Coordinates of C-alpha atoms and ligand atoms in Angstrom, one line a residue:
M1 CA 76.9 84.9 79.1
N2 CA 76.1 83.5 82.5
R3 CA 78.3 80.6 83.5
E4 CA 75.8 79.0 85.9
E5 CA 73.2 79.0 83.2
M6 CA 75.6 77.5 80.7
M7 CA 76.6 74.8 83.2
S8 CA 73.0 73.8 83.9
R9 CA 72.5 73.4 80.1
V10 CA 75.3 70.8 80.2
L11 CA 73.9 69.0 83.2
D12 CA 70.4 68.9 81.8
R13 CA 71.4 67.5 78.5
T14 CA 70.7 63.8 77.8
E15 CA 71.3 63.7 74.0
P16 CA 74.8 63.8 72.6
W17 CA 76.0 67.2 71.4
D18 CA 76.5 67.5 67.7
L19 CA 80.0 68.9 68.4
L20 CA 82.3 69.2 71.4
V21 CA 85.0 71.8 70.9
I22 CA 88.0 71.8 73.2
G23 CA 89.8 75.2 73.5
G24 CA 88.5 78.7 73.8
G25 CA 90.9 80.6 71.6
A26 CA 90.4 82.2 68.2
T27 CA 90.3 78.7 66.6
G28 CA 87.8 77.1 69.0
V29 CA 85.5 80.1 69.4
G30 CA 85.5 80.7 65.6
I31 CA 84.3 77.1 65.2
A32 CA 81.6 77.7 67.8
V33 CA 80.4 80.8 66.0
D34 CA 80.4 78.9 62.6
A35 CA 78.7 75.7 63.9
A36 CA 76.1 77.4 66.1
S37 CA 75.1 79.8 63.3
R38 CA 74.6 76.8 60.9
G39 CA 72.2 75.4 63.5
Y40 CA 74.4 72.7 65.1
D41 CA 74.3 72.1 68.9
L42 CA 77.7 72.5 70.4
L43 CA 79.5 72.7 73.6
L44 CA 82.9 74.5 73.9
V45 CA 85.1 73.9 77.0
E46 CA 88.1 76.1 77.9
Q47 CA 90.4 75.1 80.7
S48 CA 91.2 78.6 81.7
D49 CA 89.6 81.8 80.5
F50 CA 88.5 82.5 76.9
G51 CA 91.6 83.8 75.1
K52 CA 94.0 83.0 77.9
G53 CA 96.3 81.3 75.4
T54 CA 97.9 82.7 72.3
S55 CA 94.8 84.5 71.2
S56 CA 95.3 87.4 73.6
R57 CA 99.0 87.7 72.9
S58 CA 99.2 88.5 69.2
T59 CA 100.6 91.6 67.4
K60 CA 96.9 92.6 67.0
L61 CA 97.1 92.9 63.2
V62 CA 94.4 91.8 60.8
H63 CA 96.8 91.4 57.9
G64 CA 97.7 89.5 54.8
G65 CA 101.2 89.3 56.1
V66 CA 103.9 91.2 54.1
R67 CA 106.4 88.6 55.3
Y68 CA 104.5 85.7 53.7
L69 CA 104.5 87.7 50.5
Q70 CA 108.3 87.9 50.8
Q71 CA 108.3 84.1 51.3
G72 CA 106.2 83.8 48.1
N73 CA 103.2 82.3 49.9
I74 CA 100.7 84.1 47.6
T75 CA 97.7 81.8 48.4
L76 CA 98.0 82.5 52.1
V77 CA 98.4 86.2 51.6
M78 CA 95.4 86.4 49.3
E79 CA 93.2 84.3 51.6
A80 CA 94.2 86.4 54.6
L81 CA 93.6 89.7 52.7
K82 CA 90.1 88.5 51.8
E83 CA 89.4 87.5 55.4
R84 CA 90.8 90.9 56.6
G85 CA 88.1 92.6 54.4
I86 CA 85.3 90.3 55.6
L87 CA 86.3 90.9 59.3
R88 CA 86.2 94.6 58.9
E89 CA 82.8 94.4 57.4
N90 CA 81.4 92.1 60.1
A91 CA 83.1 93.9 63.0
P92 CA 83.6 97.5 62.1
H93 CA 83.6 98.4 65.9
L94 CA 86.6 96.2 66.4
V95 CA 88.7 96.3 63.3
H96 CA 90.1 99.5 61.8
D97 CA 92.6 100.5 59.2
L98 CA 96.1 101.5 60.2
A99 CA 98.8 103.2 58.1
F100 CA 102.2 101.5 58.2
I101 CA 105.4 103.2 57.2
V102 CA 108.4 101.3 56.0
P103 CA 111.3 103.7 56.6
N104 CA 114.0 103.8 53.9
Y105 CA 117.6 104.4 54.7
D106 CA 119.1 102.7 51.5
W107 CA 118.6 103.9 47.9
W108 CA 117.1 100.6 46.8
E109 CA 114.5 100.3 49.5
A110 CA 111.9 102.7 48.1
P111 CA 111.6 101.0 44.7
F112 CA 111.9 97.5 46.2
Y113 CA 109.3 97.9 48.9
G114 CA 107.2 100.2 46.8
I115 CA 106.8 97.5 44.2
G116 CA 106.3 94.7 46.8
L117 CA 103.6 96.7 48.5
K118 CA 101.8 97.4 45.2
V119 CA 101.6 93.7 44.7
Y120 CA 100.1 93.5 48.2
D121 CA 97.5 96.1 47.2
L122 CA 96.7 94.1 44.0
L123 CA 96.3 90.8 45.8
A124 CA 93.7 92.5 48.1
G125 CA 91.6 93.4 45.1
R126 CA 88.2 94.7 46.2
Y127 CA 89.1 94.0 49.8
G128 CA 91.9 96.7 49.7
F129 CA 92.3 99.0 52.6
G130 CA 94.0 101.9 50.7
P131 CA 96.7 102.3 48.1
S132 CA 100.4 102.1 49.1
K133 CA 102.6 105.1 48.1
I134 CA 106.2 106.2 48.2
L135 CA 106.7 109.1 50.7
S136 CA 109.3 111.9 50.8
T137 CA 111.5 112.3 53.8
A138 CA 109.4 115.2 55.1
Q139 CA 106.2 113.2 54.7
T140 CA 107.7 110.2 56.5
I141 CA 108.8 112.4 59.4
K142 CA 105.4 114.1 59.6
R143 CA 103.8 110.7 60.1
I144 CA 106.5 109.3 62.4
P145 CA 108.2 112.3 64.1
T146 CA 110.2 110.0 66.5
L147 CA 112.0 108.2 63.6
R148 CA 115.8 108.4 63.4
T149 CA 116.4 111.0 60.7
D150 CA 120.1 110.7 59.9
G151 CA 120.4 108.8 56.6
L152 CA 116.6 108.7 56.2
R153 CA 115.7 108.8 52.5
G154 CA 111.9 108.6 52.8
G155 CA 109.4 105.8 53.3
V156 CA 106.7 103.6 51.8
I157 CA 103.2 103.8 53.3
Y158 CA 100.7 100.9 53.1
Y159 CA 97.5 100.0 55.0
D160 CA 96.5 96.9 57.0
G161 CA 94.0 96.2 59.8
Q162 CA 94.4 96.5 63.6
F163 CA 92.2 95.0 66.3
D164 CA 92.2 94.2 70.0
D165 CA 92.5 90.4 70.0
A166 CA 91.0 89.6 73.4
R167 CA 88.1 92.0 72.9
L168 CA 87.3 90.4 69.5
L169 CA 87.5 87.0 71.2
I170 CA 85.1 87.9 73.9
N171 CA 82.7 89.4 71.3
L172 CA 83.0 86.1 69.3
V173 CA 82.1 84.2 72.5
R174 CA 79.1 86.3 72.8
T175 CA 78.2 85.9 69.1
A176 CA 78.4 82.1 69.5
A177 CA 76.2 82.4 72.6
D178 CA 73.7 84.6 70.8
Q179 CA 73.6 81.9 68.1
G180 CA 72.7 79.2 70.8
A181 CA 76.2 77.7 71.5
T182 CA 77.0 76.6 75.1
L183 CA 80.5 77.9 76.1
L184 CA 82.2 77.3 79.4
N185 CA 85.4 78.8 80.7
Y186 CA 87.3 77.1 83.5
T187 CA 86.4 73.6 82.3
R188 CA 89.4 71.3 81.5
V189 CA 89.2 68.2 79.4
I190 CA 91.0 65.4 81.3
A191 CA 90.1 62.3 79.3
M192 CA 88.4 61.0 76.2
T193 CA 85.6 58.4 76.0
K194 CA 85.3 55.8 73.3
D195 CA 82.6 53.3 72.2
S196 CA 83.1 49.6 72.0
N197 CA 84.6 50.0 68.5
G198 CA 87.2 52.4 69.8
Y199 CA 85.5 55.3 68.2
L200 CA 85.6 58.6 70.1
N201 CA 82.1 59.5 71.5
G202 CA 82.8 62.2 74.1
A203 CA 85.1 63.4 76.9
V204 CA 85.4 63.9 80.6
F205 CA 85.9 67.4 81.8
E206 CA 86.7 68.9 85.2
D207 CA 85.0 72.1 86.4
V208 CA 88.1 73.9 87.5
E209 CA 86.2 76.1 90.0
T210 CA 84.6 73.2 91.9
G211 CA 86.8 70.1 91.0
A212 CA 83.6 68.2 89.9
E213 CA 84.0 65.9 86.9
Y214 CA 81.5 65.4 84.1
T215 CA 81.3 63.0 81.2
I216 CA 79.6 64.3 78.1
K217 CA 78.7 62.7 74.8
A218 CA 79.3 64.2 71.4
K219 CA 79.0 63.1 67.8
V220 CA 82.4 64.6 66.9
V221 CA 85.1 66.0 69.1
I222 CA 87.3 68.9 67.9
N223 CA 90.7 69.6 69.3
A224 CA 91.3 73.3 69.0
T225 CA 93.8 73.7 71.7
G226 CA 96.5 75.5 69.6
P227 CA 99.9 75.1 71.3
F228 CA 98.4 72.4 73.5
S229 CA 97.1 70.2 70.6
D230 CA 99.5 67.3 71.4
S231 CA 98.2 66.9 75.0
I232 CA 94.7 66.2 73.7
R233 CA 96.0 64.0 70.8
Q234 CA 97.9 62.0 73.4
M235 CA 94.8 61.6 75.6
D236 CA 93.2 60.1 72.5
E237 CA 96.2 57.9 71.4
P238 CA 99.0 57.9 74.0
D239 CA 101.7 56.9 71.4
T240 CA 100.9 59.5 68.8
P241 CA 103.9 61.6 67.9
P242 CA 103.8 65.3 68.5
I243 CA 102.8 67.6 65.7
I244 CA 103.4 71.0 67.3
S245 CA 106.6 73.0 67.1
P246 CA 105.9 75.7 69.6
S247 CA 107.6 79.0 68.9
Q248 CA 107.5 82.0 71.3
G249 CA 106.9 85.6 70.3
V250 CA 107.5 88.5 72.7
H251 CA 106.1 92.1 72.6
L252 CA 107.2 95.1 74.6
V253 CA 104.8 98.0 75.5
F254 CA 106.0 101.6 75.9
D255 CA 104.2 104.8 76.4
K256 CA 102.7 106.8 73.6
S257 CA 105.7 109.2 73.3
F258 CA 107.6 106.6 71.2
L259 CA 104.9 106.7 68.5
P260 CA 102.7 109.8 69.1
R261 CA 100.8 109.9 65.8
K262 CA 98.4 107.4 64.3
S263 CA 100.9 105.6 62.0
A264 CA 102.8 102.4 62.7
I265 CA 106.4 101.5 61.7
M266 CA 107.1 98.3 59.8
V267 CA 110.7 97.0 59.6
P268 CA 110.7 94.4 56.8
H269 CA 114.0 92.8 57.6
T270 CA 115.5 92.5 61.1
K271 CA 118.9 90.9 61.8
D272 CA 117.2 87.5 62.2
G273 CA 115.3 87.9 59.0
R274 CA 111.9 88.7 60.5
V275 CA 109.6 91.7 60.2
M276 CA 109.2 93.9 63.3
F277 CA 106.3 96.3 64.0
A278 CA 106.0 99.3 66.3
I279 CA 102.2 100.1 66.6
P280 CA 100.1 102.7 68.3
Y281 CA 97.9 100.5 70.5
L282 CA 95.2 101.7 73.0
G283 CA 97.1 104.8 73.8
A284 CA 100.5 103.1 74.1
T285 CA 103.2 101.8 71.8
L286 CA 103.4 98.1 71.1
V287 CA 106.7 96.7 69.6
G288 CA 107.4 93.1 68.5
T289 CA 107.9 90.3 67.8
T290 CA 110.4 87.5 68.1
D291 CA 110.3 83.9 66.9
T292 CA 112.1 81.6 69.4
P293 CA 111.5 77.8 69.3
V294 CA 110.6 76.6 72.8
A295 CA 110.5 73.1 74.2
K296 CA 107.0 73.2 75.8
S297 CA 103.8 75.3 75.7
Y298 CA 102.7 77.2 78.8
L299 CA 99.7 79.4 79.4
E300 CA 101.9 82.1 80.8
P301 CA 105.1 81.8 78.8
R302 CA 108.2 83.7 80.0
P303 CA 109.8 86.3 77.8
L304 CA 113.6 85.5 77.6
P305 CA 116.1 88.3 78.3
G306 CA 117.6 87.9 74.9
E307 CA 114.2 88.5 73.2
I308 CA 113.8 91.7 75.2
D309 CA 117.3 92.9 74.3
F310 CA 116.7 92.1 70.6
I311 CA 113.5 94.2 70.5
L312 CA 115.1 97.1 72.4
E313 CA 118.2 96.9 70.1
T314 CA 116.1 96.9 66.9
S315 CA 113.8 99.7 68.1
G316 CA 116.9 101.7 68.9
E317 CA 118.1 101.4 65.3
Y318 CA 115.0 103.2 64.1
L319 CA 113.9 105.6 66.8
Q320 CA 115.6 108.9 67.7
K321 CA 115.3 108.1 71.4
P322 CA 116.1 104.4 71.8
P323 CA 113.8 102.8 74.4
S324 CA 115.5 101.3 77.4
R325 CA 114.4 98.6 80.0
D326 CA 113.2 101.4 82.2
D327 CA 110.7 102.4 79.6
I328 CA 109.0 99.0 79.4
L329 CA 105.4 99.2 80.9
S330 CA 104.6 95.6 80.1
V331 CA 106.2 92.6 78.4
F332 CA 104.2 89.6 77.2
A333 CA 104.9 86.4 75.3
G334 CA 102.6 84.1 73.2
I335 CA 103.2 80.7 71.7
R336 CA 102.6 80.1 68.0
P337 CA 101.0 76.7 67.4
L338 CA 103.1 75.9 64.4
V339 CA 102.6 72.5 62.8
K340 CA 105.9 70.5 62.3
E341 CA 107.3 69.9 58.9
N342 CA 110.2 67.5 58.2
N343 CA 112.9 70.0 58.9
D344 CA 111.7 72.4 61.5
E345 CA 114.9 73.8 62.9
N346 CA 113.9 77.4 62.0
T347 CA 110.3 78.1 63.2
A348 CA 110.3 81.4 61.3
L349 CA 110.1 79.4 58.1
L350 CA 107.3 77.1 59.2
S351 CA 104.0 77.6 57.4
R352 CA 101.4 79.8 59.0
D353 CA 98.7 77.9 57.2
H354 CA 96.4 75.7 59.2
T355 CA 96.3 71.9 59.3
I356 CA 93.4 69.6 59.9
L357 CA 94.1 66.0 61.1
I358 CA 91.7 63.2 61.9
S359 CA 92.9 60.4 64.2
N360 CA 92.0 56.7 63.9
S361 CA 89.4 57.2 66.6
G362 CA 87.9 60.2 64.9
L363 CA 89.4 63.1 66.9
L364 CA 89.6 66.1 64.6
T365 CA 92.5 68.4 65.4
I366 CA 92.8 71.8 63.8
A367 CA 96.1 73.8 64.5
G368 CA 98.2 76.6 63.1
G369 CA 96.8 79.4 61.0
K370 CA 96.4 83.0 62.1
W371 CA 94.0 85.1 64.0
T372 CA 93.2 86.9 60.7
T373 CA 92.0 83.6 59.0
Y374 CA 90.0 82.2 62.0
R375 CA 86.7 82.5 60.1
Q376 CA 87.9 80.6 57.1
M377 CA 89.6 78.0 59.3
A378 CA 86.3 77.5 61.1
E379 CA 84.4 77.1 57.9
T380 CA 86.7 74.3 56.7
C381 CA 86.8 72.6 60.0
V382 CA 83.0 72.6 60.5
N383 CA 82.6 71.2 57.0
A384 CA 85.0 68.4 57.8
A385 CA 83.4 67.8 61.3
A386 CA 79.9 67.6 59.8
T387 CA 81.0 65.0 57.3
L388 CA 82.9 63.0 59.9
A389 CA 79.9 63.0 62.3
G390 CA 77.3 62.4 59.6
L391 CA 75.5 65.6 60.5
E392 CA 72.9 67.0 58.2
S393 CA 74.8 69.3 55.8
K394 CA 74.1 73.0 56.4
P395 CA 75.8 75.9 54.7
C396 CA 78.2 78.3 56.4
V397 CA 76.8 81.7 57.0
T398 CA 79.7 83.6 58.7
K399 CA 80.8 85.6 55.7
R400 CA 77.9 87.9 56.4
L401 CA 77.3 87.4 60.1
N402 CA 77.7 90.5 62.3
I403 CA 79.9 90.0 65.3
H404 CA 78.4 90.9 68.7
G405 CA 78.5 94.6 69.3
Y406 CA 78.4 95.4 65.5
H407 CA 78.2 99.2 65.1
K408 CA 79.2 101.2 62.1
S409 CA 80.2 104.4 63.9
S410 CA 81.1 103.3 67.4
Q411 CA 83.7 106.1 67.7
K412 CA 80.8 108.2 69.0
F413 CA 80.9 106.2 72.2
G414 CA 84.3 107.6 73.0
A415 CA 86.2 105.5 75.6
L416 CA 83.5 102.7 75.2
A417 CA 83.9 102.5 71.4
L418 CA 85.2 98.9 71.4
Y419 CA 82.0 97.7 73.1
G420 CA 80.1 98.8 69.9
S421 CA 76.3 98.5 70.3
D422 CA 76.8 97.4 74.0
A423 CA 78.1 100.9 74.8
P424 CA 74.6 102.5 75.6
A425 CA 73.8 99.6 78.1
I426 CA 77.2 100.2 79.7
Q427 CA 76.5 103.9 79.9
D428 CA 73.2 103.1 81.7
L429 CA 75.0 100.8 84.1
L430 CA 77.6 103.6 84.8
R431 CA 74.9 106.2 85.4
A432 CA 73.1 103.9 87.9
E433 CA 75.8 104.3 90.6
P434 CA 78.1 107.3 90.5
S435 CA 81.0 105.3 92.0
R436 CA 81.0 103.1 88.8
Q437 CA 82.2 106.1 86.8
E438 CA 85.4 106.3 88.8
R439 CA 88.7 105.2 87.1
L440 CA 90.2 102.1 88.5
H441 CA 93.7 103.7 88.4
P442 CA 94.9 107.1 87.2
D443 CA 97.2 105.4 84.6
L444 CA 94.5 103.0 83.3
P445 CA 91.7 104.0 80.9
V446 CA 89.1 101.8 82.6
L447 CA 86.1 102.6 84.8
A448 CA 84.9 100.7 87.9
G449 CA 81.5 100.0 86.2
E450 CA 83.3 98.0 83.5
V451 CA 84.1 95.4 86.1
V452 CA 80.4 95.0 86.8
W453 CA 79.6 94.7 83.1
A454 CA 82.3 92.1 82.5
T455 CA 81.3 90.0 85.5
R456 CA 77.6 90.2 84.7
F457 CA 77.7 89.8 80.9
E458 CA 81.1 88.7 79.7
A459 CA 81.8 85.6 81.9
A460 CA 84.7 87.3 83.8
R461 CA 85.4 85.0 86.7
T462 CA 88.8 86.2 88.1
V463 CA 90.7 89.5 88.5
D464 CA 93.1 88.3 85.7
D465 CA 90.1 87.7 83.3
F466 CA 89.1 91.4 83.8
L467 CA 92.5 93.1 83.8
A468 CA 94.1 91.0 81.1
R469 CA 91.4 90.2 78.6
R470 CA 88.0 92.0 79.2
T471 CA 90.2 95.1 79.3
R472 CA 93.9 95.1 78.4
C473 CA 95.3 96.8 81.6
L474 CA 97.9 94.1 82.3
F475 CA 99.2 94.3 78.8
L476 CA 99.3 98.2 78.8
N477 CA 100.8 98.9 82.2
A478 CA 101.5 95.9 84.4
R479 CA 102.4 97.8 87.6
A480 CA 99.2 100.0 87.4
A481 CA 97.2 96.8 86.8
M482 CA 98.6 95.2 89.9
Q483 CA 97.8 98.3 91.9
A484 CA 94.2 98.2 90.6
A485 CA 93.8 94.5 91.5
S486 CA 92.2 94.9 95.0
K487 CA 89.6 97.3 93.7
V488 CA 88.7 94.9 90.9
A489 CA 88.6 91.9 93.3
S490 CA 86.2 93.8 95.6
L491 CA 83.8 94.8 92.8
M492 CA 83.8 91.3 91.4
A493 CA 83.3 89.7 94.8
R494 CA 80.1 91.8 95.2
E495 CA 78.8 90.6 91.8
L496 CA 79.7 86.9 92.3
E497 CA 78.9 86.9 96.1
N498 CA 82.4 85.7 96.9
S499 CA 84.2 86.0 100.3
R500 CA 86.9 88.3 101.5
Q501 CA 89.2 85.3 101.4
W502 CA 88.4 84.9 97.7
Q503 CA 89.4 88.6 97.2
S504 CA 92.7 88.3 98.9
E505 CA 93.5 85.0 97.0
Q506 CA 92.6 86.7 93.7
V507 CA 94.8 89.7 94.4
E508 CA 97.7 87.5 95.3
S509 CA 97.3 85.2 92.3
F510 CA 97.0 88.2 89.9
C511 CA 100.1 89.9 91.3
R512 CA 102.0 86.6 90.8
I513 CA 100.9 86.8 87.1
G514 CA 101.6 90.5 86.9
E515 CA 105.2 90.1 88.1
R516 CA 105.9 88.2 84.8
Y517 CA 104.8 91.3 82.8
L518 CA 107.2 93.6 84.6
Q519 CA 110.7 93.6 83.3
E520 CA 113.2 94.5 86.0
T521 CA 116.2 92.2 85.4
Ligands
FAD1 C1 103.6 86.5 69.1 C2 102.5 86.2 68.2 C3 102.0 87.2 67.4 C4 100.9 87.0 66.5 N1 100.4 88.0 65.8 C5 99.4 87.8 65.0 C6 98.8 88.8 64.3 O1 99.1 90.0 64.4 N2 97.8 88.6 63.4 C7 97.3 87.3 63.2 O2 96.4 87.1 62.4 N3 97.8 86.2 63.9 C8 98.8 86.5 64.8 N4 99.3 85.4 65.5 C9 98.7 84.1 65.4 C10 97.5 83.9 66.3 O3 97.6 84.6 67.5 C11 97.2 82.4 66.5 O4 97.2 81.7 65.3 C12 95.9 82.2 67.2 O5 95.7 83.0 68.3 C13 95.9 80.7 67.7 O6 94.6 80.5 68.4 P1 94.2 79.1 68.9 O7 92.8 79.2 69.3 O8 94.6 78.0 67.9 O9 95.2 78.9 70.2 P2 95.0 79.5 71.7 O10 94.6 80.9 71.6 O11 96.2 79.2 72.4 O12 93.8 78.6 72.3 C14 93.9 77.3 72.7 C15 93.1 77.2 74.0 O13 93.0 75.8 74.3 C16 92.9 75.7 75.7 N5 93.1 74.3 76.2 C17 94.3 73.7 76.2 N6 94.2 72.4 76.7 C18 92.8 72.3 77.1 C19 92.1 71.3 77.8 N7 92.6 70.2 78.1 N8 90.8 71.5 78.0 C20 90.2 72.7 77.6 N9 90.9 73.7 77.0 C21 92.2 73.5 76.8 C22 93.9 76.7 76.2 O14 93.7 77.1 77.5 C23 93.8 77.8 75.2 O15 93.0 78.9 75.6 C24 100.4 85.7 66.4 C25 100.9 84.6 67.3 C26 101.9 84.9 68.1 C27 102.4 83.9 69.0

């Protein structure tokens, strides 16, 4: 994954690309993996870093969605449960099972949720992650010793999948590259180009690092920009009405003491009728989320004080020691790219299914869906794109395509387990210079050598790329991440041959981002 090399492929190309994909989140990168592994030539452009948008800000669950079961959306749940199973098979180094406990404080909850979760097991069929069971009070407390015990009658345990969203995204980028795709971060589409019949035949993009503009030709253009879908649709047809109803979801991160064992808590019905999760995540506790309609989509959405209060209040109802604002290590928000329906006052009720639209000029927009179903979304989208562009029909192969780093027992690599089969190469790189084995910060589980790895092989271009997405430091402990920024800048500058001025601009810019993840109001 070398950006210069990828860029020179673009400059050298004289033929139109089979596909141009706009957007480097789960949707766009999933399409890149699918199309490249079928044998199509494609270029993917991302205006910021891969995963900078919603795809690094999820609850990090590979799940069927118990909530969609409550809403009666059986097809979506079944599809997602199947995809959950496929993803665990193709990326065992990144997806693992997690036990969820639904704590019961009312007499009717054990039979009610017990039966509901049995249906969830049944819908998973052969893709099941383990049978749900009703637990006694003692068994419940053993799994979640921090749970509020007064009035506790027991719990129901069920299993779902957990993953690190940005790490999966980066590994999918590498999978697509391994399959021959060309992918560029920091390249923003600024205009569409059309032929004399008004049919879309390419786009103009700007290299955000240099300001240079390039026009490229493609047989089909796919808009996979999630919450930003309308901006691309309006570049194509200025008067087209918006289709996205953006809705914000916030998560808070606390230390491990709030959830010291390996099980998560699932609250099936909060005051606003949503589900809420508290999940052990990379040595911390992740709690969320909310569903707040917002007027506009931003790359760095701002958590609202009311959303933070709501999560703190709900956590306090279930935990013996209610977390306070002082306990927050990081707070982050993401925007759901929900597709509008006629009556979209309540975004929590909008479908999480994906939508594919084709404009009069041939722009193919894919929006909505979930991380869990990215593979199936990509399959449907590439089928449609191939037909639209008149490409030779080629079958989808991603059901059985290993994701970069595939390793069946990567736990043996300890702290490097998430890198899967890349771990031995990273170990070599760490051994080559003793200073690379130093931790970047006492409160962050990351080594200096990982900066070198991410810059050389994972297209990290900025301090934010490394601290927010190649590793999750910003999401785990925003203050510590800000304190580590200058070390990261200096290591990256050495790799990229960038100046001292670049380093100080990077630190300043990262700290401005980091301020948003600190909650001190
Ligand atoms: C709070 C929250 C929790 C969630 N939890 C889960 C979960 O636990 N499990 C699950 O399965 N799903 C979950 N989801 C859903 C999932 O995260 C999203 O469906 C998915 O990440 C959307 O990916 P995307 O690629 O469509 O959008 P994005 O990730 O936002 O990607 C779109 C990209 O397009 C780029 N772009 C925009 N304009 C341009 C341009 N002009 N040129 C080039 N690039 C451009 C953006 O920079 C962005 O990176 C959650 C969503 C939210 C908000």
